[in-house]
Structures are given as structure tokens and as C-alpha cells.
CSV table of C-alpha atoms in Angstrom, one decimal:
chain,number,residue,atom,x,y,z
A,7,MET,CA,9.0,-5.6,-22.3
A,8,THR,CA,8.6,-7.4,-19.8
A,9,ALA,CA,5.9,-8.6,-16.9
A,10,ASP,CA,7.5,-6.4,-14.5
A,11,ASP,CA,7.4,-3.1,-16.9
A,12,LEU,CA,3.2,-3.8,-17.4
A,13,LEU,CA,1.5,-1.2,-15.0
A,14,ALA,CA,-0.8,-2.9,-12.5
A,15,PRO,CA,-4.3,-2.9,-13.1
A,16,LEU,CA,-4.6,0.2,-10.7
A,17,ASP,CA,-2.0,2.0,-12.0
A,18,LEU,CA,-3.6,1.8,-15.4
A,19,ALA,CA,-6.9,2.7,-14.0
A,20,PHE,CA,-5.3,5.7,-12.9
A,21,TRP,CA,-3.8,6.4,-16.5
A,22,ASN,CA,-6.8,6.3,-18.1
A,23,LEU,CA,-9.2,8.0,-15.6
A,24,GLU,CA,-7.4,11.5,-16.4
A,25,SER,CA,-9.2,14.6,-17.9
A,26,ALA,CA,-7.6,18.5,-18.4
A,27,GLU,CA,-10.0,19.2,-15.9
A,28,HIS,CA,-9.5,16.0,-13.4
A,29,PRO,CA,-5.8,15.5,-13.3
A,30,MET,CA,-4.7,12.7,-11.4
A,31,HIS,CA,-1.5,13.6,-9.7
A,32,LEU,CA,-0.8,13.9,-5.7
A,33,GLY,CA,0.4,16.8,-4.4
A,34,ALA,CA,2.8,18.3,-1.4
A,35,LEU,CA,3.8,22.0,-1.2
A,36,GLY,CA,6.9,21.5,1.3
A,37,VAL,CA,7.9,25.2,3.0
A,38,PHE,CA,11.8,25.7,4.2
A,39,SER,CA,13.1,28.1,6.2
A,40,ALA,CA,15.7,29.8,3.7
A,41,HIS,CA,19.0,30.6,5.8
A,42,SER,CA,19.2,33.0,3.0
A,43,PRO,CA,17.3,34.7,0.1
A,44,ALA,CA,19.3,32.6,-3.0
A,45,ALA,CA,18.1,29.5,-0.6
A,46,GLY,CA,15.4,29.1,-3.7
A,47,ALA,CA,17.6,29.1,-6.3
A,48,HIS,CA,19.8,26.9,-4.6
A,49,ALA,CA,17.3,24.3,-3.9
A,50,ALA,CA,16.0,24.7,-8.1
A,51,ASP,CA,19.4,23.4,-8.7
A,52,LEU,CA,20.0,20.8,-5.9
A,53,LEU,CA,17.0,19.3,-7.5
A,54,ALA,CA,17.0,19.0,-10.9
A,55,ASP,CA,21.2,17.6,-10.6
A,56,ARG,CA,19.4,14.8,-7.8
A,57,ALA,CA,16.8,14.3,-10.3
A,58,SER,CA,18.8,12.6,-13.2
A,59,GLY,CA,20.4,10.3,-10.4
A,60,VAL,CA,16.4,8.7,-9.1
A,61,PRO,CA,16.0,6.2,-11.9
A,62,GLY,CA,12.1,6.1,-10.3
A,63,LEU,CA,12.6,9.6,-12.2
A,64,ARG,CA,13.5,9.1,-14.8
A,65,MET,CA,10.2,6.7,-16.0
A,66,ARG,CA,7.6,7.3,-18.5
A,67,ILE,CA,5.0,5.8,-19.0
A,68,ARG,CA,4.1,4.4,-22.9
A,69,ASP,CA,1.0,2.7,-24.5
A,70,VAL,CA,0.7,-0.8,-25.6
A,71,TRP,CA,-0.8,-2.0,-28.1
A,72,GLN,CA,0.8,-5.4,-28.4
A,73,PRO,CA,-1.2,-8.6,-28.2
A,74,LEU,CA,-0.6,-9.6,-24.9
A,75,ALA,CA,-0.7,-6.5,-23.5
A,76,PHE,CA,-3.6,-5.0,-26.0
A,77,GLY,CA,-4.0,-1.6,-24.3
A,78,GLY,CA,-1.8,-1.3,-21.8
A,79,ALA,CA,1.0,1.0,-20.7
A,80,VAL,CA,4.6,0.3,-19.8
A,81,ARG,CA,6.4,2.5,-17.6
A,82,GLU,CA,9.6,2.9,-19.0
A,83,ALA,CA,13.2,5.2,-19.1
A,84,ASP,CA,12.7,8.1,-20.8
A,85,PRO,CA,16.1,7.9,-22.9
A,86,ASP,CA,15.6,12.0,-23.3
A,87,PHE,CA,15.3,12.5,-20.1
A,88,ASP,CA,16.3,15.9,-19.1
A,89,PRO,CA,15.3,17.2,-15.5
A,90,GLY,CA,14.8,21.0,-16.8
A,91,HIS,CA,12.0,19.7,-18.1
A,92,HIS,CA,10.8,18.7,-14.4
A,93,VAL,CA,12.2,21.1,-12.4
A,94,ARG,CA,11.3,25.1,-11.7
A,95,LEU,CA,12.0,27.8,-10.7
A,96,HIS,CA,9.1,30.7,-10.7
A,97,ALA,CA,9.2,34.0,-9.4
A,98,PRO,CA,8.7,35.2,-5.6
A,99,ALA,CA,5.2,34.0,-4.4
A,100,ALA,CA,3.4,36.4,-1.5
A,101,ASP,CA,1.6,33.5,-1.0
A,102,PHE,CA,1.9,29.7,-1.4
A,103,GLN,CA,-0.9,28.2,-1.4
A,104,THR,CA,-2.4,30.5,-3.4
A,105,ALA,CA,0.9,29.8,-6.2
A,106,ALA,CA,0.2,26.1,-5.7
A,107,GLY,CA,-3.2,26.2,-5.9
A,108,ARG,CA,-2.5,27.8,-9.6
A,109,LEU,CA,-0.1,24.5,-10.4
A,110,MET,CA,-2.5,22.1,-9.3
A,111,GLU,CA,-5.0,22.5,-12.1
A,112,ARG,CA,-2.2,22.3,-14.4
A,113,PRO,CA,-1.8,18.4,-15.8
A,114,LEU,CA,1.2,17.3,-16.3
A,115,GLU,CA,2.8,15.8,-19.3
A,116,ARG,CA,2.5,12.5,-20.6
A,117,ALA,CA,4.9,12.1,-23.2
A,118,ARG,CA,7.5,12.7,-20.0
A,119,PRO,CA,8.0,11.1,-17.0
A,120,PRO,CA,4.9,12.5,-15.1
A,121,TRP,CA,6.2,14.3,-12.3
A,122,GLU,CA,7.0,18.1,-11.8
A,123,ALA,CA,9.1,20.2,-9.0
A,124,HIS,CA,8.3,23.9,-8.5
A,125,VAL,CA,10.2,25.8,-6.3
A,126,LEU,CA,8.5,29.0,-5.4
A,127,PRO,CA,11.1,31.3,-3.0
A,128,GLY,CA,9.3,33.2,-0.8
A,129,ALA,CA,8.9,37.4,-1.3
A,130,ASP,CA,10.0,38.0,2.0
A,131,GLY,CA,13.5,36.5,1.0
A,132,ALA,CA,13.2,34.2,4.2
A,133,SER,CA,11.3,31.0,3.0
A,134,PHE,CA,10.6,29.4,-0.1
A,135,ALA,CA,8.4,26.0,-0.9
A,136,VAL,CA,8.1,22.8,-3.0
A,137,LEU,CA,5.6,22.0,-4.9
A,138,PHE,CA,6.3,18.1,-6.1
A,139,LYS,CA,3.4,16.1,-8.2
A,140,PHE,CA,3.4,13.0,-9.1
A,141,HIS,CA,1.2,11.4,-11.4
A,142,HIS,CA,-0.7,8.7,-8.8
A,143,ALA,CA,0.0,6.1,-11.9
A,144,LEU,CA,3.6,6.3,-11.0
A,145,ALA,CA,3.2,6.7,-7.7
A,146,ASP,CA,0.6,6.8,-4.8
A,147,GLY,CA,1.5,8.9,-1.7
A,148,LEU,CA,4.5,6.4,0.2
A,149,ARG,CA,6.2,6.0,-3.6
A,150,ALA,CA,5.7,9.7,-4.1
A,151,LEU,CA,6.9,10.4,-0.4
A,152,THR,CA,10.2,7.6,-1.6
A,153,LEU,CA,10.4,10.1,-4.8
A,154,ALA,CA,10.9,13.4,-3.0
A,155,ALA,CA,13.0,12.0,-0.4
A,156,ALA,CA,15.4,11.2,-2.9
A,157,VAL,CA,16.3,14.6,-3.7
A,158,LEU,CA,16.1,16.3,-0.7
A,159,ASP,CA,18.6,16.4,2.0
A,160,PRO,CA,19.6,13.1,3.2
A,161,MET,CA,18.8,11.8,6.3
A,162,ASP,CA,20.2,10.2,9.3
A,163,LEU,CA,18.7,7.0,9.4
A,164,PRO,CA,18.6,4.4,12.1
A,165,GLU,CA,20.6,1.0,11.1
A,166,ARG,CA,18.8,-1.4,9.5
A,167,ARG,CA,19.2,-5.4,9.8
A,168,PRO,CA,19.0,-7.0,6.4
A,169,ARG,CA,15.8,-9.0,5.4
A,170,PRO,CA,16.0,-13.1,4.7
A,171,ALA,CA,16.2,-14.0,1.8
A,172,ALA,CA,13.2,-15.2,0.2
A,173,PRO,CA,12.6,-18.4,-0.7
A,174,ALA,CA,13.8,-19.8,-4.5
A,175,ARG,CA,10.4,-19.7,-6.5
A,176,ARG,CA,10.0,-23.4,-8.1
A,177,LEU,CA,9.5,-23.1,-11.9
A,178,ILE,CA,6.8,-25.5,-11.5
A,179,PRO,CA,4.0,-24.6,-9.2
A,180,ASP,CA,2.9,-28.2,-6.7
A,181,VAL,CA,0.3,-29.3,-6.2
A,182,ASP,CA,-1.1,-27.4,-3.4
A,183,ARG,CA,-0.5,-24.3,-4.9
A,184,LEU,CA,-2.4,-25.0,-8.1
A,185,ARG,CA,-5.2,-26.0,-5.5
A,186,GLY,CA,-3.9,-22.3,-3.6
A,187,LEU,CA,-4.9,-20.4,-7.2
A,188,LEU,CA,-8.4,-21.9,-7.7
A,189,ARG,CA,-10.1,-21.4,-4.4
A,190,GLY,CA,-8.3,-18.1,-4.0
A,191,ALA,CA,-10.0,-17.5,-8.0
A,192,VAL,CA,-13.4,-18.5,-6.1
A,193,SER,CA,-12.6,-16.2,-3.3
A,194,ASP,CA,-12.4,-13.4,-5.4
A,195,VAL,CA,-15.0,-13.6,-7.3
A,196,GLY,CA,-17.5,-13.5,-4.1
A,197,ARG,CA,-15.4,-10.4,-3.2
A,198,ALA,CA,-16.1,-9.1,-6.9
A,199,LEU,CA,-19.9,-9.5,-5.7
A,200,ASP,CA,-20.3,-8.7,-2.3
A,201,ILE,CA,-17.8,-5.7,-3.0
A,202,GLY,CA,-20.9,-4.4,-6.1
A,203,ALA,CA,-23.7,-4.9,-2.6
A,204,SER,CA,-22.2,-2.9,-0.7
A,205,LEU,CA,-21.4,-0.4,-2.8
A,206,ALA,CA,-24.9,-0.5,-4.4
A,207,VAL,CA,-26.5,-0.4,-0.8
A,208,SER,CA,-24.2,2.6,0.2
A,209,GLY,CA,-25.6,4.6,-2.0
A,210,LEU,CA,-29.3,4.3,-0.6
A,211,GLY,CA,-30.1,7.0,1.2
A,212,VAL,CA,-27.8,9.5,1.3
A,213,ARG,CA,-28.0,13.1,1.9
A,214,SER,CA,-24.9,15.1,1.2
A,215,SER,CA,-25.0,18.2,0.1
A,216,ALA,CA,-24.3,20.5,-2.9
A,217,ALA,CA,-21.3,22.4,-1.7
A,218,LEU,CA,-19.8,18.9,-2.1
A,219,THR,CA,-20.4,18.4,-6.2
A,220,ALA,CA,-19.4,20.2,-8.3
A,221,ALA,CA,-19.4,20.6,-12.2
A,222,PRO,CA,-16.1,20.2,-13.7
A,223,SER,CA,-14.4,23.3,-14.1
A,224,GLY,CA,-10.7,22.7,-14.4
A,225,THR,CA,-9.7,25.3,-11.3
A,226,ARG,CA,-8.4,24.6,-8.3
A,227,ARG,CA,-7.6,26.6,-4.9
A,228,THR,CA,-5.1,25.1,-1.9
A,229,ALA,CA,-5.6,25.8,1.5
A,230,GLY,CA,-3.4,24.3,4.4
A,231,VAL,CA,-3.9,23.9,7.9
A,232,VAL,CA,-1.9,23.4,10.8
A,233,ILE,CA,-3.0,21.6,14.6
A,234,ASP,CA,-0.7,20.8,17.7
A,235,LEU,CA,-0.8,16.7,17.7
A,236,ASP,CA,-0.6,16.5,21.0
A,237,ASP,CA,-4.2,18.3,20.5
A,238,VAL,CA,-5.9,15.8,19.1
A,239,HIS,CA,-4.6,13.1,21.2
A,240,ARG,CA,-5.9,15.1,24.6
A,241,ILE,CA,-9.2,14.2,22.8
A,242,ARG,CA,-8.4,11.0,22.0
A,243,LYS,CA,-7.7,10.1,25.4
A,244,VAL,CA,-10.8,11.1,27.4
A,245,ALA,CA,-13.4,10.9,24.3
A,246,GLY,CA,-11.5,7.3,22.7
A,247,GLY,CA,-10.8,6.3,19.1
A,248,THR,CA,-7.5,6.6,17.2
A,249,VAL,CA,-6.2,9.7,16.2
A,250,ASN,CA,-7.5,8.9,12.8
A,251,ASP,CA,-10.5,8.7,14.5
A,252,VAL,CA,-10.2,12.1,15.5
A,253,LEU,CA,-8.8,13.6,12.2
A,254,ILE,CA,-11.4,12.2,10.5
A,255,ALA,CA,-14.1,13.5,13.3
A,256,VAL,CA,-12.3,17.1,12.4
A,257,VAL,CA,-13.8,16.9,8.7
A,258,ALA,CA,-17.0,16.5,9.5
A,259,GLY,CA,-17.3,19.1,12.0
A,260,ALA,CA,-15.8,21.0,10.1
A,261,LEU,CA,-18.4,20.9,7.2
A,262,ARG,CA,-20.8,20.9,9.3
A,263,ARG,CA,-19.8,24.8,10.7
A,264,TRP,CA,-18.8,25.6,7.1
A,265,LEU,CA,-22.4,23.9,5.5
A,266,ASP,CA,-24.0,26.9,8.5
A,267,GLU,CA,-22.3,29.5,8.0
A,268,ARG,CA,-22.2,29.7,4.0
A,269,GLY,CA,-26.0,29.2,4.2
A,270,ASP,CA,-26.5,25.9,2.6
A,271,GLY,CA,-27.2,24.4,6.3
A,272,SER,CA,-26.4,20.8,7.5
A,273,ALA,CA,-29.5,19.6,8.7
A,274,GLY,CA,-29.8,15.5,7.1
A,275,VAL,CA,-26.2,15.7,5.3
A,276,ARG,CA,-24.4,12.7,6.1
A,277,PRO,CA,-22.0,12.8,2.9
A,278,ARG,CA,-19.7,9.3,2.6
A,279,ALA,CA,-15.8,9.9,2.7
A,280,LEU,CA,-13.9,7.9,1.0
A,281,ILE,CA,-10.5,6.1,3.2
A,282,PRO,CA,-7.8,5.0,1.7
A,283,VAL,CA,-6.2,2.2,3.3
A,284,SER,CA,-3.1,1.2,1.3
A,285,GLN,CA,-2.1,-2.2,1.2
A,286,ARG,CA,1.3,-2.5,0.0
A,287,ARG,CA,3.3,-4.6,1.3
A,288,PRO,CA,7.5,-6.0,1.1
A,289,ARG,CA,8.7,-7.2,-2.0
A,290,THR,CA,5.0,-6.9,-4.7
A,291,ALA,CA,5.4,-7.3,-8.4
A,292,HIS,CA,5.1,-3.9,-8.6
A,293,PRO,CA,6.7,-2.4,-5.4
A,294,GLN,CA,6.6,1.2,-7.2
A,295,GLY,CA,2.8,1.1,-7.9
A,296,ASN,CA,-0.5,1.5,-6.4
A,297,ARG,CA,-1.9,-0.8,-3.6
A,298,LEU,CA,-5.3,0.7,-2.3
A,299,SER,CA,-8.5,-0.2,-0.8
A,300,GLY,CA,-10.6,1.6,0.9
A,301,TYR,CA,-13.1,2.4,4.1
A,302,VAL,CA,-16.8,4.5,2.9
A,303,VAL,CA,-17.9,6.5,6.2
A,304,ARG,CA,-20.5,7.9,6.8
A,305,LEU,CA,-19.4,11.4,8.1
A,306,PRO,CA,-22.3,12.8,10.6
A,307,VAL,CA,-21.8,16.5,9.6
A,308,ASP,CA,-26.0,16.8,10.8
A,309,ASP,CA,-25.1,15.9,14.5
A,310,PRO,CA,-24.9,18.7,15.9
A,311,ASP,CA,-22.7,17.2,19.5
A,312,PRO,CA,-19.4,17.2,18.9
A,313,LEU,CA,-18.2,14.2,20.9
A,314,GLY,CA,-21.2,12.0,19.3
A,315,ARG,CA,-20.1,13.0,16.0
A,316,LEU,CA,-16.1,11.4,16.7
A,317,ALA,CA,-18.6,7.8,18.8
A,318,HIS,CA,-20.1,7.4,14.8
A,319,VAL,CA,-16.9,8.0,13.3
A,320,ARG,CA,-14.9,5.7,15.9
A,321,THR,CA,-18.0,3.4,15.3
A,322,THR,CA,-18.3,2.9,12.3
A,323,MET,CA,-13.9,3.3,11.6
A,324,ASP,CA,-14.3,-0.2,13.7
A,325,ARG,CA,-17.0,-2.0,12.3
A,326,ASN,CA,-14.6,-1.3,9.0
A,327,LYS,CA,-11.5,-2.6,10.7
A,328,ASP,CA,-13.5,-5.7,11.7
A,329,ALA,CA,-15.0,-6.6,7.8
A,330,GLY,CA,-11.2,-5.9,6.2
A,331,PRO,CA,-10.1,-3.8,4.4
A,332,HIS,CA,-10.5,-6.6,1.2
A,333,ARG,CA,-14.9,-6.0,1.5
A,334,GLY,CA,-17.6,-3.4,1.4
A,335,ALA,CA,-18.1,0.2,-1.0
A,336,GLY,CA,-14.7,1.2,-0.3
A,337,ALA,CA,-13.0,-1.9,-1.7
A,338,VAL,CA,-13.7,-1.0,-5.3
A,339,ALA,CA,-10.1,-0.1,-6.4
A,340,LEU,CA,-9.6,-4.0,-5.7
A,341,LEU,CA,-11.9,-4.6,-8.1
A,342,ALA,CA,-8.9,-3.1,-11.1
A,343,ASP,CA,-7.2,-6.3,-10.9
A,344,HIS,CA,-10.2,-7.9,-13.2
A,345,VAL,CA,-10.6,-5.6,-16.1
A,346,PRO,CA,-8.4,-5.8,-18.6
A,347,ALA,CA,-6.4,-3.6,-19.5
A,348,LEU,CA,-8.3,-2.6,-23.0
A,349,GLY,CA,-11.3,-2.4,-20.7
A,350,HIS,CA,-9.1,0.3,-18.7
A,351,ARG,CA,-8.8,1.8,-21.7
A,352,LEU,CA,-12.4,1.7,-22.8
A,353,GLY,CA,-13.7,2.5,-20.0
A,354,GLY,CA,-11.7,4.7,-17.9
A,355,PRO,CA,-13.8,8.1,-18.8
A,356,VAL,CA,-17.1,6.3,-17.4
A,357,ALA,CA,-14.6,5.3,-14.5
A,358,GLY,CA,-14.8,8.4,-13.5
A,359,GLN,CA,-17.7,9.7,-14.6
A,360,ALA,CA,-18.9,7.2,-11.0
A,361,ALA,CA,-17.2,8.3,-8.7
A,362,ARG,CA,-19.6,10.8,-7.4
A,363,PHE,CA,-21.7,7.1,-7.0
A,364,TRP,CA,-18.8,6.0,-4.7
A,365,PHE,CA,-18.4,8.6,-2.4
A,366,ASP,CA,-18.7,12.7,-1.9
A,367,ILE,CA,-15.3,13.8,-0.5
A,368,LEU,CA,-11.9,12.0,-0.1
A,369,VAL,CA,-10.3,11.5,3.4
A,370,THR,CA,-7.1,10.6,2.6
A,371,SER,CA,-3.7,10.3,5.1
A,372,VAL,CA,-0.1,10.3,3.6
A,373,PRO,CA,2.8,9.3,6.2
A,374,LEU,CA,5.7,11.2,7.1
A,375,PRO,CA,9.4,10.5,8.5
A,376,SER,CA,9.1,11.5,11.7
A,377,LEU,CA,12.8,13.3,11.3
A,378,GLY,CA,13.1,16.5,9.5
A,379,LEU,CA,13.2,17.1,6.6
A,380,LYS,CA,15.7,19.1,4.4
A,381,LEU,CA,17.3,21.0,1.1
A,382,GLY,CA,20.3,22.2,0.9
A,383,GLY,CA,20.5,22.2,4.3
A,384,ASN,CA,17.3,24.6,4.8
A,385,PRO,CA,15.0,22.6,7.2
A,386,VAL,CA,11.2,21.6,6.3
A,387,ASP,CA,8.8,24.0,8.4
A,388,GLU,CA,5.8,22.8,6.9
A,389,VAL,CA,4.1,19.9,5.0
A,390,PHE,CA,1.3,19.4,2.8
A,391,PRO,CA,-0.2,16.4,1.6
A,392,TYR,CA,-2.6,17.3,-1.5
A,393,ALA,CA,-5.0,14.6,-3.5
A,394,PRO,CA,-6.2,13.9,-6.9
A,395,LEU,CA,-9.7,16.1,-7.0
A,396,ALA,CA,-12.9,13.5,-8.6
A,397,ARG,CA,-14.8,14.3,-11.2
A,398,GLY,CA,-18.6,15.9,-9.8
A,399,GLN,CA,-16.6,16.2,-6.4
A,400,ALA,CA,-15.4,19.7,-4.7
A,401,LEU,CA,-13.0,18.9,-2.5
A,402,ALA,CA,-10.6,16.5,-1.3
A,403,VAL,CA,-8.6,16.7,2.5
A,404,ALA,CA,-5.4,15.0,2.7
A,405,VAL,CA,-3.5,14.5,6.4
A,406,SER,CA,-0.2,14.5,7.4
A,407,THR,CA,1.6,14.2,10.8
A,408,TYR,CA,5.1,15.9,10.9
A,409,ARG,CA,7.3,16.6,13.8
A,410,GLY,CA,4.2,17.1,16.7
A,411,ARG,CA,1.7,18.6,13.9
A,412,VAL,CA,-1.0,18.2,12.0
A,413,HIS,CA,-0.8,19.1,8.3
A,414,TYR,CA,-4.6,19.3,6.3
A,415,GLY,CA,-4.2,19.2,2.7
A,416,LEU,CA,-7.2,20.9,1.1
A,417,VAL,CA,-7.9,20.5,-2.6
A,418,ALA,CA,-11.0,21.9,-3.6
A,419,ASP,CA,-12.6,22.7,-7.4
A,420,ALA,CA,-12.0,26.8,-7.2
A,421,GLU,CA,-15.2,28.1,-9.1
A,422,ALA,CA,-17.4,25.7,-6.5
A,423,VAL,CA,-15.8,26.4,-3.4
A,424,PRO,CA,-14.4,29.9,-3.7
A,425,ASP,CA,-14.1,30.4,0.0
A,426,LEU,CA,-12.3,27.5,0.4
A,427,ASP,CA,-10.8,29.8,2.8
A,428,ARG,CA,-13.6,29.1,5.5
A,429,VAL,CA,-13.3,25.6,5.2
A,430,ALA,CA,-9.7,25.6,6.7
A,431,ARG,CA,-10.8,28.3,9.1
A,432,ALA,CA,-14.0,25.2,10.6
A,433,LEU,CA,-11.0,22.2,10.6
A,434,THR,CA,-8.7,24.6,13.4
A,435,ALA,CA,-12.3,25.9,15.2
A,436,GLU,CA,-13.8,21.9,15.5
A,437,VAL,CA,-10.6,20.9,17.0
A,438,GLU,CA,-11.2,23.4,19.5
A,439,THR,CA,-14.7,23.0,19.8
A,440,LEU,CA,-13.4,19.1,20.4
A,441,ILE,CA,-11.5,20.7,23.1
A,442,THR,CA,-13.8,21.9,25.2
A,443,ALA,CA,-16.3,19.4,24.7
A,444,CYS,CA,-13.8,17.1,26.7
A,445,GLY,CA,-13.3,19.1,29.6
A,446,PRO,CA,-10.1,20.3,31.5
């Protein structure tokens, strides 16, 4: 075992946060056009065959009780790796989202490499879907994308120039480096205090909705929404802000519409949305691990003006960006680096319970390549990302842009949100509302 094998602190936190009711895996549902009714079965064979040649998919996570890493865990190659345990062909499905919801509620097997690929042939024979599941301790969104792409058909990527070699590392750090380490330690203490204070303030005066909270039922329901990226750009050009600002504002407006339609009411409701921010950098010590911070945004669900909601999101996001991803309530994930391994193991259940005090809904963006994805020559038409659902929360939203269209992937507690299809319709309606508000 080497230091590079050890799970990074945030990976270890995700590994220990998991419970039977709240599995900590990411998901992505790719919907493919099928060249033949047998395309799904052929796709399953391809995935199993290719998985054996991807080192990252052979890695299991094993707990460690050695003195220098007591309570930690390591990634290591599974000597008994069998792709048949991870790639599964199912009976034809009439509705891919319904099938995906049932599969998302099942925790991954922790004794094996924590990932799965479920192939769902379409009942019509003209399509099939693949649901990828990756434990958050194994991969964040970017890493999961890399692993999934490794078992899809090779993409024609533009040629990249080689990076210059990194300078040789000295065995003994010089005085300036030691001073830098000391200043960094002092800065980390100040940052932790700042994050803690911001977290306390963020919870003051919060008005969420009972519809966004849930006792853990362990059930899951998923839904997907596709909107035209050109419509998003049209709104952005008129109202200002970024594409991400518009997509967040669409969520705020959809929640307002949903709460009012189901009779819960949106008056005074301003839930805290956690917007994850990737901190991944090239050549990091743990390139396979999670590197995340985040921003917390009060969603203006109670504002009846669609352009006012977008203006609020834009202003809040600009303020967060000015402060940076290392400050504020959204940066709590960065504190994982300051917790010893045993602390993550013992405190995991407590931390899982605390998520509802940190944020009310997750709204995350998952990048996808602009080039078309294929499997066995069958093209991907739609890709719906799914985020883990934290304890005490009923809904999580993930967004990806693929080939000129925006895909919203919704994951909900099936008992708390039996009308998830209504949330999906509200997202589409909110885009239309914003377009109308922007004028001709």
C-alpha cells in the first residue's frame, strides 16, 4: 500500500456517508438509437468485453486498519474481477425512466469495484438504454465520464499537444516551501472558521418546503427533461447572465409552479440550493478522486416575476464567484481534508444526517463531450445525469448539455415526490415562460 492508493479525504467521506436508504452513487442514463432489435444484447457484450481492459473499472475499495491509515480505505485492483458482476442485460423496458428509478435505489456491492452498467433494450426494438452507476468514492462527475467513455466506441478527438514535463521534485523541501506550507496551514484554519460561520448564517431565516424534505424511504423515482440550448441562449442574451444562471433559474421557477400546482404553495419559499464546483486540476495527487467545493444559492421560488428570479440567481452567483469556491457555506466539502480517516468512519452517519442543515436541494452540472457518443455504432440520442440524494432531501437535479440540447436528470424519493413527472413538466413550462417574458 502506498500513499497514492489511499482514498482522498472527500472520497472517504462519501464512502462512509452511505446507508441502505441513501446510496452514494452517481448515475447517467444514455438512450441510444438501435440499428437492430439485437443491438441491446450486443451492447451488453461490448461493455463486458471492454470493461476488463479499463484499469479504473477493476478497482475495488478496501477498508484499512493499519497504524498510519487507521480507519481509512484504499483503492486496489480486484484480483477476482469479473465484468459479468457489473454489466447486466435486462428484459425489454417500456419506459427507461421507470426502470432507471428502480435501479438507482439499489446500493452498489461494496465488496466489488463499485460500479454497474445496466443495459435496457427498448420494447419497440428501435432503441435501448444504458444506465451507468458509479460510487461517489470511486469517481466524481468528470471521472465517471472518463470511465464510461472508455467502454463506449472510441471518439475521433482532435490532436492535443503534449504537456511539458513537470519539473523534478526535490527530496528535501527548501526553506521557502516550508514557509509556504506554514502560511497554508494558517490560511486553512482561517478558511475553516469562515466556512463554519457562513454555514451558520446560511441557515438563518430559511424558508423551504415540506415537499423538499423527506424521511428516508429508500425508494427512488427518476425523470428526464430535454430543452433546446438555443432557447437558453435566447434567454441569456436578453436577460443577461450565464447559461448556468438560466438553468438554475429554470429550476427555481419550476419548483414554484410545482409547489403551487400540488397545493403546497410557494409564498415565502427560498430553499438553499447547493451548486457543486469542480476543483479538479491536472496532475493532482489523486486524479481519480473527488475535488469539489460549491456555492449555496437561495432559490427565489417565492418571486412571481420570472426575470426577477433570473436576476436574483445571477446576482447571487456573481457574488459567490467573486468570493471564490474556497469561502462560504458551499465550501463545506473542503473541510473533509482536515478530518482524520477514523473521524470520517465514525462521523459518517452523523454527517449524513447533517446534510439537510447545509442545503435543501442539489443542482449540479455534469459536463459532456460535444462529439457524438456511440456504442456498437449505435448513437446516443439523450443523456440524463443523476445525482445522489442526501438524507432528509426529496429531490436532486443534475444537468448536462449534449449536442445542442440541455438534459435535466431528476432523482426523487418515490414516496415523498410521487408526482415527479409534474416537476418535469414544470421545467419545460418555465423555459417557455422565460422566453415569453424576454419578448419577441
